[in-house]
Amino acid sequence: AQSVTQLDSQVPVFEEAPVELRCNYSSSVSVYLFWYVQYPNQGLQLLLKYLSGSTLVKGINGFEAEFNKSQTSFHLRKPSVHISDTAEYFCAVSRASGTYKYIFGTGTRLKVLA
Amino acid sequence: NAGVTQTPKFQVLKTGQSMTLQCAQDMNHEYMSWYRQDPGMGLRLIHYSVGAGITDQGEVPNGYNVSRSTTEDFPLRLLSAAPSQTSVYFCASSPGREAYNEQFFGPGTRLTVL
């Protein structure tokens, strides 16, 4: 079975500072990895995904994530955050073969401070 | 395209009542799913469907029923509401059952069971 751990439930950061949101996964088979963002009172939308190939993945709104197989991590980064990045961020994993089911992490609430 | 739509946006039920949460998508997506979102627990999969007439259970199916008579619609039925079903419910759709596909989320239904 797959599992996803987001260790930080909340991350406060000042505007224009860099941020890293951590995600670790566990799986005995190959997986695909995703980051979704949820703005207040909205549904989730895809930020970026890793399927294969280059371990550095670039997404929307200046976010990027790096897949590290040896550390089973997929951390999300942004070099300079804006107030508008305040949202909840979810890491998700999906098994690369077999039954299609996403497993979501518990989420990290990013609060950007002025 | 309207994308994924959900009705109602808010609902208050009394214990023991039944109701149906509606979900529709106009993208001709094969895969649809229902999640519940609870504080500190992320999103948990309730039921999913890989096509019209085909449904399967997710992580937390008890107390919920689904059917998929058309590609567009995927209603979620609460048979006898309980306070433990107080949550925010999200419907999502995906172009195919392959694990690499992005999921598109509706705006959610906030349900309170008294």
Short mmCIF file of C-alpha atoms in Angstrom, two decimals:
data_model
loop_
_atom_site.label_atom_id
_atom_site.label_comp_id
_atom_site.label_asym_id
_atom_site.label_seq_id
_atom_site.Cartn_x
_atom_site.Cartn_y
_atom_site.Cartn_z
CA ALA A 1 0.00 0.00 0.00
CA GLN A 2 1.03 3.58 -0.54
CA SER A 3 1.13 6.35 2.04
CA VAL A 4 1.96 10.04 2.07
CA THR A 5 3.28 12.10 4.97
CA GLN A 6 3.24 15.86 5.17
CA LEU A 7 5.04 16.62 8.39
CA ASP A 8 4.21 20.30 8.59
CA SER A 9 0.57 21.11 9.22
CA GLN A 10 1.19 24.86 9.06
CA VAL A 11 4.01 26.95 7.60
CA PRO A 12 4.10 30.71 8.17
CA VAL A 13 6.47 32.67 5.95
CA PHE A 14 7.01 36.33 5.17
CA GLU A 15 6.22 37.69 1.73
CA GLU A 16 9.09 37.41 -0.78
CA ALA A 17 10.84 34.77 1.35
CA PRO A 18 11.50 31.26 0.01
CA VAL A 19 9.42 28.32 1.18
CA GLU A 20 9.69 24.54 1.15
CA LEU A 21 6.75 22.26 1.90
CA ARG A 22 7.80 18.74 2.70
CA CYS A 23 6.28 15.52 1.41
CA ASN A 24 7.48 11.98 1.99
CA TYR A 25 5.88 8.87 0.56
CA SER A 26 6.03 5.15 1.09
CA SER A 27 5.45 2.57 -1.61
CA SER A 28 6.82 -0.80 -2.68
CA VAL A 29 5.96 -0.11 -6.33
CA SER A 30 6.51 2.72 -8.75
CA VAL A 31 4.32 5.75 -8.15
CA TYR A 32 3.31 9.03 -9.65
CA LEU A 33 3.49 12.09 -7.41
CA PHE A 34 1.36 15.22 -7.40
CA TRP A 35 0.99 18.54 -5.61
CA TYR A 36 -2.41 20.19 -5.45
CA VAL A 37 -3.37 23.60 -4.04
CA GLN A 38 -6.65 24.52 -2.37
CA TYR A 39 -7.49 28.20 -2.03
CA PRO A 40 -10.03 29.14 0.65
CA ASN A 41 -13.52 27.81 -0.04
CA GLN A 42 -12.50 26.23 -3.33
CA GLY A 43 -11.77 22.79 -4.71
CA LEU A 44 -8.26 21.49 -5.34
CA GLN A 45 -6.31 22.27 -8.47
CA LEU A 46 -3.14 20.70 -9.81
CA LEU A 47 0.15 22.53 -9.24
CA LEU A 48 2.51 20.00 -10.76
CA LYS A 49 3.14 16.28 -11.16
CA TYR A 50 6.04 13.88 -11.50
CA LEU A 51 5.59 10.89 -13.79
CA SER A 52 9.12 10.03 -14.92
CA GLY A 53 12.27 11.57 -16.34
CA SER A 54 13.79 14.75 -14.92
CA THR A 55 13.53 14.80 -11.16
CA LEU A 56 12.95 18.57 -11.06
CA VAL A 57 9.40 19.39 -12.03
CA LYS A 58 8.14 22.91 -12.66
CA GLY A 59 4.52 23.83 -12.10
CA ILE A 60 2.22 26.80 -12.19
CA ASN A 61 2.63 30.03 -10.22
CA GLY A 62 6.42 29.63 -9.92
CA PHE A 63 6.34 26.43 -7.87
CA GLU A 64 8.68 23.52 -8.44
CA ALA A 65 9.26 20.16 -6.80
CA GLU A 66 12.09 17.68 -6.75
CA PHE A 67 11.63 13.93 -6.76
CA ASN A 68 14.20 12.13 -4.63
CA LYS A 69 13.84 8.37 -4.93
CA SER A 70 16.47 7.47 -2.35
CA GLN A 71 14.83 9.66 0.28
CA THR A 72 11.30 8.93 -0.99
CA SER A 73 10.54 12.63 -0.96
CA PHE A 74 8.81 15.12 -3.22
CA HIS A 75 9.25 18.52 -1.60
CA LEU A 76 7.59 21.61 -3.03
CA ARG A 77 9.52 24.88 -3.28
CA LYS A 78 9.06 28.46 -4.30
CA PRO A 79 11.92 30.98 -4.22
CA SER A 80 9.75 33.99 -3.39
CA VAL A 81 6.19 33.75 -2.11
CA HIS A 82 3.34 36.22 -2.46
CA ILE A 83 0.35 36.92 -0.26
CA SER A 84 -1.78 35.21 -2.92
CA ASP A 85 0.05 31.92 -2.28
CA THR A 86 -1.74 31.61 1.05
CA ALA A 87 -3.59 28.30 0.70
CA GLU A 88 -3.52 24.66 1.70
CA TYR A 89 -1.19 22.39 -0.24
CA PHE A 90 -1.69 18.66 -0.65
CA CYS A 91 0.80 16.06 -1.77
CA ALA A 92 -0.67 12.96 -3.40
CA VAL A 93 0.62 9.63 -4.68
CA SER A 94 -0.87 7.21 -7.17
CA ARG A 95 0.34 3.74 -7.98
CA ALA A 96 1.79 3.62 -11.48
CA SER A 97 -0.03 0.38 -12.33
CA GLY A 98 -3.07 -1.49 -11.16
CA THR A 99 -6.14 0.10 -9.61
CA TYR A 100 -6.23 3.85 -9.95
CA LYS A 101 -6.54 5.43 -6.51
CA TYR A 102 -5.03 8.63 -5.29
CA ILE A 103 -3.72 8.80 -1.73
CA PHE A 104 -3.60 12.33 -0.35
CA GLY A 105 -1.47 13.67 2.46
CA THR A 106 -3.04 15.57 5.33
CA GLY A 107 -2.14 18.95 3.86
CA THR A 108 0.10 21.88 4.77
CA ARG A 109 -1.44 25.27 5.38
CA LEU A 110 0.85 27.97 3.99
CA LYS A 111 0.28 31.41 5.44
CA VAL A 112 2.17 34.24 3.80
CA LEU A 113 2.65 37.23 6.08
CA ALA A 114 3.03 40.83 4.94
CA ASN B 1 -17.12 24.18 -20.09
CA ALA B 2 -18.55 24.37 -16.58
CA GLY B 3 -16.09 21.68 -15.45
CA VAL B 4 -17.18 19.78 -12.34
CA THR B 5 -20.29 21.11 -10.62
CA GLN B 6 -21.68 20.13 -7.24
CA THR B 7 -25.00 20.87 -5.58
CA PRO B 8 -25.88 21.91 -2.98
CA LYS B 9 -23.04 24.08 -1.66
CA PHE B 10 -24.28 23.84 1.92
CA GLN B 11 -26.61 21.40 3.64
CA VAL B 12 -27.75 20.80 7.20
CA LEU B 13 -29.32 17.46 8.05
CA LYS B 14 -30.70 15.85 11.16
CA THR B 15 -29.42 12.48 12.28
CA GLY B 16 -31.17 9.71 10.37
CA GLN B 17 -32.16 11.79 7.36
CA SER B 18 -31.09 10.78 3.89
CA MET B 19 -29.98 12.94 1.02
CA THR B 20 -28.16 12.93 -2.29
CA LEU B 21 -25.18 15.09 -3.16
CA GLN B 22 -25.13 15.82 -6.86
CA CYS B 23 -22.05 15.86 -9.06
CA ALA B 24 -21.85 16.47 -12.79
CA GLN B 25 -19.04 17.03 -15.28
CA ASP B 26 -19.20 18.18 -18.88
CA MET B 27 -15.72 17.11 -19.97
CA ASN B 28 -16.65 13.57 -21.00
CA HIS B 29 -14.33 12.21 -18.32
CA GLU B 30 -14.24 8.49 -17.75
CA TYR B 31 -13.16 8.51 -14.11
CA MET B 32 -15.09 10.15 -11.27
CA SER B 33 -14.64 10.01 -7.53
CA TRP B 34 -15.96 11.30 -4.23
CA TYR B 35 -13.78 12.46 -1.34
CA ARG B 36 -14.47 13.79 2.10
CA GLN B 37 -12.19 16.37 3.68
CA ASP B 38 -11.84 16.56 7.44
CA PRO B 39 -9.45 18.75 9.46
CA GLY B 40 -6.06 17.13 9.91
CA MET B 41 -7.00 14.13 7.77
CA GLY B 42 -6.66 15.44 4.25
CA LEU B 43 -8.89 13.96 1.57
CA ARG B 44 -10.15 10.42 1.87
CA LEU B 45 -11.64 8.50 -1.03
CA ILE B 46 -15.24 7.36 -0.49
CA HIS B 47 -16.22 5.78 -3.84
CA TYR B 48 -15.02 5.98 -7.38
CA SER B 49 -16.16 5.02 -10.87
CA VAL B 50 -14.10 4.12 -13.95
CA GLY B 51 -17.05 4.46 -16.32
CA ALA B 52 -20.82 4.36 -16.62
CA GLY B 53 -22.20 1.36 -14.77
CA ILE B 54 -18.96 0.66 -12.90
CA THR B 55 -18.34 1.75 -9.31
CA ASP B 56 -16.05 0.63 -6.52
CA GLN B 57 -15.35 1.40 -2.90
CA GLY B 58 -12.61 3.64 -1.67
CA GLU B 59 -11.08 4.08 1.75
CA VAL B 60 -14.20 5.15 3.71
CA PRO B 61 -17.33 3.81 1.93
CA ASN B 62 -19.54 2.94 4.90
CA GLY B 63 -22.78 4.90 5.04
CA TYR B 64 -22.58 6.04 1.42
CA ASN B 65 -23.94 4.70 -1.87
CA VAL B 66 -23.13 5.72 -5.43
CA SER B 67 -24.30 4.90 -8.93
CA ARG B 68 -23.10 5.92 -12.38
CA SER B 69 -25.87 5.65 -14.94
CA THR B 70 -24.35 8.23 -17.29
CA THR B 71 -20.83 9.47 -18.01
CA GLU B 72 -21.76 12.95 -16.77
CA ASP B 73 -23.36 12.28 -13.37
CA PHE B 74 -22.08 10.64 -10.22
CA PRO B 75 -24.41 11.23 -7.25
CA LEU B 76 -23.46 10.35 -3.68
CA ARG B 77 -26.24 9.14 -1.38
CA LEU B 78 -26.18 9.29 2.39
CA LEU B 79 -28.53 6.56 3.54
CA SER B 80 -29.02 7.58 7.18
CA ALA B 81 -26.97 10.61 8.13
CA ALA B 82 -24.81 10.54 11.24
CA PRO B 83 -22.86 13.35 12.95
CA SER B 84 -19.65 11.58 11.92
CA GLN B 85 -20.55 12.40 8.32
CA THR B 86 -20.22 16.13 8.97
CA SER B 87 -17.56 17.08 6.46
CA VAL B 88 -16.77 18.83 3.22
CA TYR B 89 -17.40 16.59 0.22
CA PHE B 90 -15.56 16.95 -3.06
CA CYS B 91 -16.34 15.33 -6.36
CA ALA B 92 -13.53 14.95 -8.89
CA SER B 93 -13.19 13.71 -12.45
CA SER B 94 -10.31 12.61 -14.63
CA PRO B 95 -9.96 11.99 -18.37
CA GLY B 96 -9.06 8.33 -17.91
CA ARG B 97 -8.45 5.65 -15.36
CA GLU B 98 -4.69 5.84 -15.85
CA ALA B 99 -2.88 6.88 -12.70
CA TYR B 100 -0.95 9.70 -14.37
CA ASN B 101 -4.08 11.73 -15.07
CA GLU B 102 -4.84 14.97 -13.29
CA GLN B 103 -8.03 15.12 -11.26
CA PHE B 104 -10.39 18.06 -11.66
CA PHE B 105 -12.28 19.00 -8.52
CA GLY B 106 -15.67 20.57 -7.93
CA PRO B 107 -16.15 23.43 -5.44
CA GLY B 108 -17.36 21.14 -2.67
CA THR B 109 -20.46 20.61 -0.53
CA ARG B 110 -20.28 21.52 3.15
CA LEU B 111 -22.50 19.12 5.08
CA THR B 112 -23.45 19.42 8.74
CA VAL B 113 -25.32 16.60 10.49
CA LEU B 114 -26.95 17.55 13.79
#
